[in-house]
Amino acid sequence: MPVAAKLQTPRASAKSKTPLTAARSAAGRTERNCSVARTLDIVSDAWAFLIIREAFFGTQTFEAFRSALGIPRATLTDRLKKLTQLAIFRQVAPGSSQRKEYRLTKMGFDLYPSFIALMQFGDRWLSKGKPPPLTLVHATCGCESHPIVTCSHCGEGVAAREATYRDGPGAGRSPAKAGRNTRRPSDGSRFVLGRPSSVSRALEIIGDKWSFMVVREGFFGNRRYDRILNELAIAPNILTDRLNRLVANGVLRRRQYQTSPERYEYLLTDMGLELYGPFIAMLRWGDRWLSKGKPPLILTHIKCGHDFDPRVDCDQCKTPILAADMRYRLAYDPKSFGALGPRSVD
């Protein structure tokens, strides 16, 4: 994910030396190659996200997923099949049982840091003054943990203005992927089904394709309506809707730069800038599992001067967090939602 270090547009590569109007090609709309978008292709489907979230809390059987989420049987069957085909889950028949269980693969478990980065964002910005639904306890160090996104080289936290970027070997544009989630944020209420979740609150805001892409353009330094319109080849009414909603949600702010006629640019707020951590956590997952060894972007940490992979570390012991090492203090009773766990501590 690009950064707001200097809010510049990305340096053109041999692959990408095309005008913005290239977003519309003879073969149809094209999109910037982006590992975050590839990750959101999976988790921005509300049912898929909720199923993966429940799996992190120990749910493995069809009926347990259905009980926790109230999901229709046909929908659950479809999503479990797709997530298995994507290698997020694998099917296991324990012992002599004919009943199959759905267990996260290594690829699936590797989504956990991205979920935790989104959770930290939701806890800070979207809790509306209420205590977070759960508090993390890192079993490795025994401390209450508030994980941070860090540089893999020096271990220090990385904020939006503390990194730069350049094109990677996978840079360029590709035909727009059909079928990606384009729901309006107001239609994202499914994200909050089941147990309380700060990750759900975050995805309500940036979980649809266009909202995410508009915010991403802010990190690329594209602030003005016409430039965003051309870069994304988005319908004007949809862009206006997403900009208005992102302003209303506090992710962007409008600033007038012309009076006759009135023109505005859209800048990331402090809240918007803090989406950088979750974005680059998702970028790391997409680079690792979906880029075929050719990441679209390479990030450089300004403070240490090295290229880096984003990590999500415990803020106390500075080691990477793993799902198996986390315990939870809950502010709710999972049984009230027909759900399992997660592994709690007193």
Short mmCIF file of C-alpha atoms in Angstrom, two decimals:
data_model
loop_
_atom_site.label_atom_id
_atom_site.label_comp_id
_atom_site.label_asym_id
_atom_site.label_seq_id
_atom_site.Cartn_x
_atom_site.Cartn_y
_atom_site.Cartn_z
CA MET A 1 0.00 0.00 0.00
CA PRO A 2 1.36 3.45 -0.86
CA VAL A 3 1.87 6.00 1.83
CA ALA A 4 1.28 9.62 2.58
CA ALA A 5 4.91 10.37 3.30
CA LYS A 6 5.00 13.03 0.61
CA LEU A 7 1.53 12.40 -0.83
CA GLN A 8 3.04 12.02 -4.26
CA THR A 9 1.67 9.89 -7.06
CA PRO A 10 3.53 6.64 -7.67
CA ARG A 11 6.57 6.72 -9.90
CA ALA A 12 5.73 5.33 -13.30
CA SER A 13 7.35 2.08 -14.30
CA ALA A 14 7.94 0.72 -17.77
CA LYS A 15 4.68 -1.11 -17.30
CA SER A 16 2.65 1.86 -16.15
CA LYS A 17 3.72 4.85 -18.28
CA THR A 18 0.20 5.60 -19.41
CA PRO A 19 -2.08 8.60 -18.90
CA LEU A 20 -4.85 8.44 -16.34
CA THR A 21 -7.36 7.94 -19.11
CA ALA A 22 -5.80 4.51 -19.61
CA ALA A 23 -8.09 3.46 -16.76
CA ARG A 24 -10.63 3.07 -19.58
CA SER A 25 -9.27 0.77 -22.25
CA ALA A 26 -10.78 -0.62 -25.40
CA ALA A 27 -11.25 -3.92 -23.61
CA GLY A 28 -12.98 -2.24 -20.65
CA ARG A 29 -12.00 -0.71 -17.35
CA THR A 30 -8.59 -1.47 -15.88
CA GLU A 31 -7.36 -1.23 -12.31
CA ARG A 32 -4.04 -0.60 -10.64
CA ASN A 33 -2.50 -3.90 -9.51
CA CYS A 34 -2.94 -3.91 -5.74
CA SER A 35 -2.37 -6.58 -3.10
CA VAL A 36 -4.75 -4.87 -0.68
CA ALA A 37 -7.56 -5.04 -3.23
CA ARG A 38 -6.82 -8.73 -3.76
CA THR A 39 -7.13 -9.31 -0.01
CA LEU A 40 -10.35 -7.33 0.20
CA ASP A 41 -11.75 -9.39 -2.67
CA ILE A 42 -11.97 -12.14 -0.05
CA VAL A 43 -12.74 -10.40 3.24
CA SER A 44 -15.06 -7.69 1.87
CA ASP A 45 -17.69 -10.35 1.26
CA ALA A 46 -19.51 -10.02 4.56
CA TRP A 47 -20.40 -13.69 4.93
CA ALA A 48 -16.89 -14.84 4.07
CA PHE A 49 -15.43 -12.38 6.58
CA LEU A 50 -17.79 -13.51 9.34
CA ILE A 51 -17.03 -17.18 8.71
CA ILE A 52 -13.27 -16.56 8.86
CA ARG A 53 -13.69 -14.50 12.04
CA GLU A 54 -15.63 -17.31 13.73
CA ALA A 55 -12.94 -19.79 12.68
CA PHE A 56 -10.36 -17.71 14.55
CA PHE A 57 -12.54 -18.19 17.63
CA GLY A 58 -12.52 -21.98 17.28
CA THR A 59 -15.61 -22.67 15.16
CA GLN A 60 -15.09 -25.62 12.80
CA THR A 61 -18.41 -27.29 12.02
CA PHE A 62 -21.22 -26.32 9.66
CA GLU A 63 -23.83 -26.17 12.41
CA ALA A 64 -21.60 -24.13 14.72
CA PHE A 65 -21.06 -21.54 11.98
CA ARG A 66 -24.79 -21.45 11.30
CA SER A 67 -25.65 -21.04 14.97
CA ALA A 68 -23.17 -18.21 15.48
CA LEU A 69 -24.15 -16.23 12.37
CA GLY A 70 -27.75 -17.15 11.58
CA ILE A 71 -26.62 -17.65 8.02
CA PRO A 72 -28.91 -19.46 5.55
CA ARG A 73 -27.80 -23.02 4.85
CA ALA A 74 -27.37 -22.50 1.11
CA THR A 75 -25.30 -19.35 1.66
CA LEU A 76 -23.09 -21.05 4.23
CA THR A 77 -22.57 -24.04 1.93
CA ASP A 78 -21.57 -21.70 -0.91
CA ARG A 79 -19.13 -19.63 1.15
CA LEU A 80 -17.47 -22.64 2.79
CA LYS A 81 -17.02 -24.19 -0.65
CA LYS A 82 -15.46 -21.00 -2.03
CA LEU A 83 -13.19 -20.48 0.98
CA THR A 84 -12.02 -24.09 0.66
CA GLN A 85 -11.32 -23.60 -3.05
CA LEU A 86 -9.34 -20.47 -2.15
CA ALA A 87 -7.30 -22.59 0.33
CA ILE A 88 -8.40 -20.47 3.30
CA PHE A 89 -10.00 -23.63 4.76
CA ARG A 90 -9.34 -27.32 4.40
CA GLN A 91 -11.89 -30.03 5.09
CA VAL A 92 -11.12 -32.65 7.73
CA ALA A 93 -13.11 -35.67 8.84
CA PRO A 94 -11.93 -36.24 12.45
CA GLY A 95 -11.56 -39.86 13.52
CA SER A 96 -14.27 -42.13 12.17
CA SER A 97 -16.79 -39.30 11.99
CA GLN A 98 -18.59 -38.69 8.70
CA ARG A 99 -19.10 -35.07 9.66
CA LYS A 100 -16.54 -32.82 8.05
CA GLU A 101 -14.90 -29.94 9.84
CA TYR A 102 -13.55 -26.77 8.27
CA ARG A 103 -10.14 -25.83 9.59
CA LEU A 104 -8.06 -22.81 8.68
CA THR A 105 -5.01 -23.49 6.56
CA LYS A 106 -1.68 -21.72 7.02
CA MET A 107 -2.92 -19.22 4.46
CA GLY A 108 -6.12 -18.71 6.45
CA PHE A 109 -4.36 -18.31 9.79
CA ASP A 110 -2.06 -15.76 8.15
CA LEU A 111 -5.05 -13.42 7.80
CA TYR A 112 -5.12 -13.02 11.58
CA PRO A 113 -2.68 -10.07 11.79
CA SER A 114 -4.76 -8.14 9.22
CA PHE A 115 -7.88 -8.73 11.30
CA ILE A 116 -6.07 -7.56 14.42
CA ALA A 117 -4.82 -4.40 12.70
CA LEU A 118 -8.41 -3.64 11.65
CA MET A 119 -9.57 -4.37 15.18
CA GLN A 120 -7.13 -1.85 16.66
CA PHE A 121 -8.41 0.77 14.22
CA GLY A 122 -12.02 -0.03 15.11
CA ASP A 123 -11.30 0.04 18.85
CA ARG A 124 -9.75 3.49 18.62
CA TRP A 125 -11.99 5.25 16.14
CA LEU A 126 -15.34 3.46 16.01
CA SER A 127 -16.15 2.42 19.59
CA LYS A 128 -18.36 5.49 20.27
CA GLY A 129 -17.01 5.74 23.80
CA LYS A 130 -17.85 2.16 24.72
CA PRO A 131 -15.30 -0.41 25.94
CA PRO A 132 -13.94 -2.64 23.16
CA PRO A 133 -15.75 -5.98 22.70
CA LEU A 134 -12.60 -7.87 23.64
CA THR A 135 -9.16 -7.19 25.06
CA LEU A 136 -6.17 -9.09 23.74
CA VAL A 137 -3.77 -10.91 26.05
CA HIS A 138 -0.55 -12.15 24.46
CA ALA A 139 0.19 -15.56 25.97
CA THR A 140 3.85 -15.31 24.92
CA CYS A 141 4.56 -12.42 27.30
CA GLY A 142 1.44 -12.58 29.47
CA CYS A 143 0.62 -8.92 28.88
CA GLU A 144 -2.44 -7.08 27.69
CA SER A 145 -1.57 -6.32 24.11
CA HIS A 146 -2.44 -3.52 21.70
CA PRO A 147 -0.63 -4.73 18.56
CA ILE A 148 1.04 -2.28 16.21
CA VAL A 149 2.08 -2.48 12.56
CA THR A 150 5.88 -2.42 12.38
CA CYS A 151 8.86 -2.49 10.02
CA SER A 152 10.23 -6.00 9.58
CA HIS A 153 13.79 -4.61 9.46
CA CYS A 154 14.02 -2.38 12.54
CA GLY A 155 10.93 -3.44 14.47
CA GLU A 156 9.67 0.13 14.93
CA GLY A 157 6.08 1.17 14.26
CA VAL A 158 5.29 2.52 10.82
CA ALA A 159 2.81 5.34 10.27
CA ALA A 160 1.56 6.73 6.97
CA ARG A 161 4.11 9.54 6.78
CA GLU A 162 7.03 7.35 7.80
CA ALA A 163 7.39 5.31 4.65
CA THR A 164 7.82 5.74 0.92
CA TYR A 165 7.10 3.38 -1.92
CA ARG A 166 8.10 2.46 -5.42
CA ASP A 167 6.80 0.13 -8.09
CA GLY A 168 7.50 -3.55 -7.55
CA PRO A 169 7.79 -6.28 -10.18
CA GLY A 170 4.00 -6.73 -10.18
CA ALA A 171 3.20 -3.05 -10.84
CA GLY A 172 0.95 -2.02 -13.69
CA ARG A 173 -2.72 -2.31 -14.54
CA SER A 174 -4.99 -5.28 -15.20
CA PRO A 175 -8.58 -5.68 -16.38
CA ALA A 176 -11.00 -4.85 -13.59
CA LYS A 177 -12.09 -7.94 -11.72
CA ALA A 178 -15.76 -8.70 -12.22
CA GLY A 179 -17.94 -9.45 -9.24
CA ARG A 180 -15.95 -7.61 -6.58
CA ASN A 181 -18.07 -6.28 -3.74
CA THR A 182 -19.56 -2.91 -4.74
CA ARG A 183 -22.21 -2.55 -2.03
CA ARG A 184 -22.77 0.84 -0.57
CA PRO A 185 -21.48 1.15 3.01
CA SER A 186 -25.07 1.50 4.22
CA ASP A 187 -25.72 -1.98 2.86
CA GLY A 188 -22.86 -3.44 4.90
CA SER A 189 -24.95 -4.21 7.98
CA ARG A 190 -24.19 -7.92 7.58
CA PHE A 191 -20.68 -7.21 8.82
CA VAL A 192 -22.07 -6.63 12.32
CA LEU A 193 -24.09 -9.83 12.55
CA GLY A 194 -23.27 -12.17 15.39
CA ARG A 195 -20.89 -11.21 18.15
CA PRO A 196 -19.71 -7.59 18.71
CA SER A 197 -16.60 -6.88 16.64
CA SER A 198 -14.40 -3.85 16.03
CA VAL A 199 -13.20 -5.47 12.80
CA SER A 200 -16.80 -5.50 11.61
CA ARG A 201 -17.14 -1.80 12.37
CA ALA A 202 -14.03 -1.03 10.33
CA LEU A 203 -15.22 -3.07 7.36
CA GLU A 204 -18.58 -1.30 7.41
CA ILE A 205 -16.64 1.80 6.34
CA ILE A 206 -13.98 0.47 3.95
CA GLY A 207 -15.27 -3.01 3.13
CA ASP A 208 -16.89 -2.19 -0.18
CA LYS A 209 -14.73 -1.93 -3.27
CA TRP A 210 -15.23 1.73 -4.10
CA SER A 211 -14.83 3.08 -0.57
CA PHE A 212 -11.55 1.23 -0.22
CA MET A 213 -10.29 2.38 -3.62
CA VAL A 214 -11.14 6.03 -2.90
CA VAL A 215 -9.23 5.87 0.40
CA ARG A 216 -6.34 4.13 -1.33
CA GLU A 217 -6.13 6.95 -3.87
CA GLY A 218 -5.73 9.32 -0.91
CA PHE A 219 -2.60 7.42 0.09
CA PHE A 220 -1.37 7.71 -3.49
CA GLY A 221 -1.80 11.48 -3.23
CA ASN A 222 -4.86 11.76 -5.48
CA ARG A 223 -7.06 14.30 -3.71
CA ARG A 224 -9.17 15.94 -6.37
CA TYR A 225 -12.46 14.69 -7.72
CA ASP A 226 -11.51 14.67 -11.41
CA ARG A 227 -8.24 12.86 -10.81
CA ILE A 228 -9.90 10.17 -8.67
CA LEU A 229 -12.67 9.86 -11.26
CA ASN A 230 -10.19 9.29 -14.07
CA GLU A 231 -7.89 7.00 -12.12
CA LEU A 232 -10.70 4.68 -11.01
CA ALA A 233 -13.01 5.09 -14.04
CA ILE A 234 -15.80 5.18 -11.49
CA ALA A 235 -19.30 6.47 -12.26
CA PRO A 236 -19.63 10.10 -11.04
CA ASN A 237 -22.68 9.38 -8.89
CA ILE A 238 -20.89 6.49 -7.14
CA LEU A 239 -17.77 8.58 -6.53
CA THR A 240 -19.86 11.42 -5.10
CA ASP A 241 -21.67 8.97 -2.83
CA ARG A 242 -18.45 7.39 -1.52
CA LEU A 243 -16.71 10.73 -0.98
CA ASN A 244 -19.71 12.07 0.95
CA ARG A 245 -19.88 8.96 3.11
CA LEU A 246 -16.17 8.93 3.83
CA VAL A 247 -16.37 12.59 4.84
CA ALA A 248 -19.40 11.86 7.05
CA ASN A 249 -17.55 8.95 8.67
CA GLY A 250 -14.51 11.13 9.41
CA VAL A 251 -12.09 9.35 7.07
CA LEU A 252 -11.75 12.28 4.65
CA ARG A 253 -12.19 16.03 4.95
CA ARG A 254 -13.09 18.48 2.22
CA ARG A 255 -10.95 21.54 1.50
CA GLN A 256 -11.90 24.19 -1.04
CA TYR A 257 -9.17 25.05 -3.53
CA GLN A 258 -11.16 27.07 -6.08
CA THR A 259 -14.04 29.50 -5.75
CA SER A 260 -15.35 30.07 -9.29
CA PRO A 261 -16.65 27.47 -9.80
CA GLU A 262 -16.34 25.92 -6.36
CA ARG A 263 -13.92 23.01 -6.33
CA TYR A 264 -12.88 20.82 -3.43
CA GLU A 265 -10.16 18.33 -2.71
CA TYR A 266 -10.43 15.44 -0.28
CA LEU A 267 -7.70 14.87 2.28
CA LEU A 268 -7.21 12.01 4.69
CA THR A 269 -7.98 12.97 8.29
CA ASP A 270 -6.00 11.67 11.27
CA MET A 271 -8.52 8.85 11.37
CA GLY A 272 -8.06 8.17 7.67
CA LEU A 273 -4.28 8.16 7.97
CA GLU A 274 -4.53 5.45 10.64
CA LEU A 275 -6.06 3.12 8.08
CA TYR A 276 -2.54 2.89 6.68
CA GLY A 277 -1.57 0.20 9.22
CA PRO A 278 -4.46 -2.13 8.37
CA PHE A 279 -3.97 -1.46 4.67
CA ILE A 280 -0.31 -2.47 4.63
CA ALA A 281 -1.04 -5.47 6.87
CA MET A 282 -3.48 -6.63 4.18
CA LEU A 283 -0.89 -5.72 1.54
CA ARG A 284 1.60 -8.10 3.16
CA TRP A 285 -0.94 -10.95 3.07
CA GLY A 286 -1.85 -10.25 -0.54
CA ASP A 287 1.83 -10.04 -1.51
CA ARG A 288 2.58 -13.34 0.18
CA TRP A 289 -0.35 -15.39 -1.01
CA LEU A 290 -1.82 -13.75 -4.12
CA SER A 291 0.95 -11.92 -6.01
CA LYS A 292 2.79 -14.98 -7.39
CA GLY A 293 6.07 -13.58 -6.09
CA LYS A 294 5.61 -10.23 -7.85
CA PRO A 295 4.44 -7.59 -5.36
CA PRO A 296 2.99 -4.47 -7.02
CA LEU A 297 4.64 -2.13 -4.49
CA ILE A 298 7.81 -2.11 -2.42
CA LEU A 299 7.76 -0.14 0.84
CA THR A 300 10.73 1.66 2.39
CA HIS A 301 10.83 2.77 6.02
CA ILE A 302 12.14 6.33 6.21
CA LYS A 303 13.47 5.99 9.77
CA CYS A 304 15.78 3.05 9.08
CA GLY A 305 16.14 3.49 5.33
CA HIS A 306 15.39 -0.15 4.48
CA ASP A 307 12.76 -1.86 2.41
CA PHE A 308 10.40 -3.76 4.68
CA ASP A 309 7.51 -6.15 4.97
CA PRO A 310 4.78 -4.96 7.34
CA ARG A 311 4.44 -6.99 10.55
CA VAL A 312 1.83 -6.87 13.29
CA ASP A 313 3.68 -7.09 16.62
CA CYS A 314 2.70 -7.16 20.27
CA ASP A 315 3.34 -3.65 21.60
CA GLN A 316 4.76 -5.12 24.84
CA CYS A 317 7.24 -7.82 23.79
CA LYS A 318 7.71 -6.67 20.16
CA THR A 319 7.23 -10.15 18.68
CA PRO A 320 4.86 -10.98 15.81
CA ILE A 321 1.42 -12.03 16.93
CA LEU A 322 -0.02 -15.42 16.01
CA ALA A 323 -3.61 -16.55 16.46
CA ALA A 324 -2.49 -19.50 18.60
CA ASP A 325 -0.73 -17.18 21.06
CA MET A 326 -3.65 -14.86 21.77
CA ARG A 327 -6.15 -15.00 24.61
CA TYR A 328 -9.07 -12.70 25.25
CA ARG A 329 -10.96 -10.85 27.95
CA LEU A 330 -14.51 -10.54 26.69
CA ALA A 331 -16.97 -7.72 27.29
CA TYR A 332 -19.83 -9.98 26.17
CA ASP A 333 -21.04 -13.56 26.58
CA PRO A 334 -20.53 -15.56 23.34
CA LYS A 335 -23.38 -17.89 24.34
CA SER A 336 -25.79 -14.97 24.01
CA PHE A 337 -24.97 -15.01 20.30
CA GLY A 338 -25.01 -18.80 19.89
CA ALA A 339 -21.25 -18.63 19.36
CA LEU A 340 -18.18 -20.41 20.65
CA GLY A 341 -15.21 -19.03 22.64
CA PRO A 342 -12.79 -17.53 22.04
CA ARG A 343 -10.15 -18.72 24.49
CA SER A 344 -10.60 -16.36 27.40
CA VAL A 345 -8.58 -15.45 30.46
CA ASP A 346 -9.87 -14.37 33.85
#
